[in-house]
Short mmCIF file of C-alpha atoms in Angstrom, two decimals:
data_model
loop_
_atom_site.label_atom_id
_atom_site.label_comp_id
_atom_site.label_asym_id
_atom_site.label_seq_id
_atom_site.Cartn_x
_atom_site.Cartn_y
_atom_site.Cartn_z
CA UNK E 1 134.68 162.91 61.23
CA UNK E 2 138.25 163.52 62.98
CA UNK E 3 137.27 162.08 66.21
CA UNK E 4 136.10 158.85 64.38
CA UNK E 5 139.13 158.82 62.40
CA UNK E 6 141.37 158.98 65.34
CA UNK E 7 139.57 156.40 67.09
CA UNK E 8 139.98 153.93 63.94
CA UNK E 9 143.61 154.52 63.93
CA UNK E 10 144.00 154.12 67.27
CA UNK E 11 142.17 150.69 67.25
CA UNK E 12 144.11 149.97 64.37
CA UNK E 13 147.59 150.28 66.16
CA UNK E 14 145.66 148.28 69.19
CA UNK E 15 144.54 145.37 67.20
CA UNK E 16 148.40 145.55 65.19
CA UNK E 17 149.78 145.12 69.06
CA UNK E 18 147.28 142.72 70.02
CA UNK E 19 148.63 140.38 67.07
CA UNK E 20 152.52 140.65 67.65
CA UNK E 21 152.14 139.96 70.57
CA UNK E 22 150.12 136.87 70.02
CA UNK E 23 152.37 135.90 67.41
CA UNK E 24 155.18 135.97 69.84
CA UNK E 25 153.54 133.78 72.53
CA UNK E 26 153.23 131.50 69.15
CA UNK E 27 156.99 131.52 68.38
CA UNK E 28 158.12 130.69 72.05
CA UNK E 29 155.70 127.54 72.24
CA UNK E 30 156.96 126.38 68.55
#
């Protein structure tokens, strides 16, 4: 149960990264 746990939260901060980022490629086009 930890190891899944930690490899949720890590996937969580990944996916959180993933977004701001692609939210900030939005904001320089617009």
């Amino acid at each position: 149960m930890v190891s899944t746990t930690v490899f949720t939260c890590c996937y969580i901060k990944r996916m959180i990264i993933i977004i701001i980022n692609y939210l900030r490629v939005l904001s320089r086009r617009f």
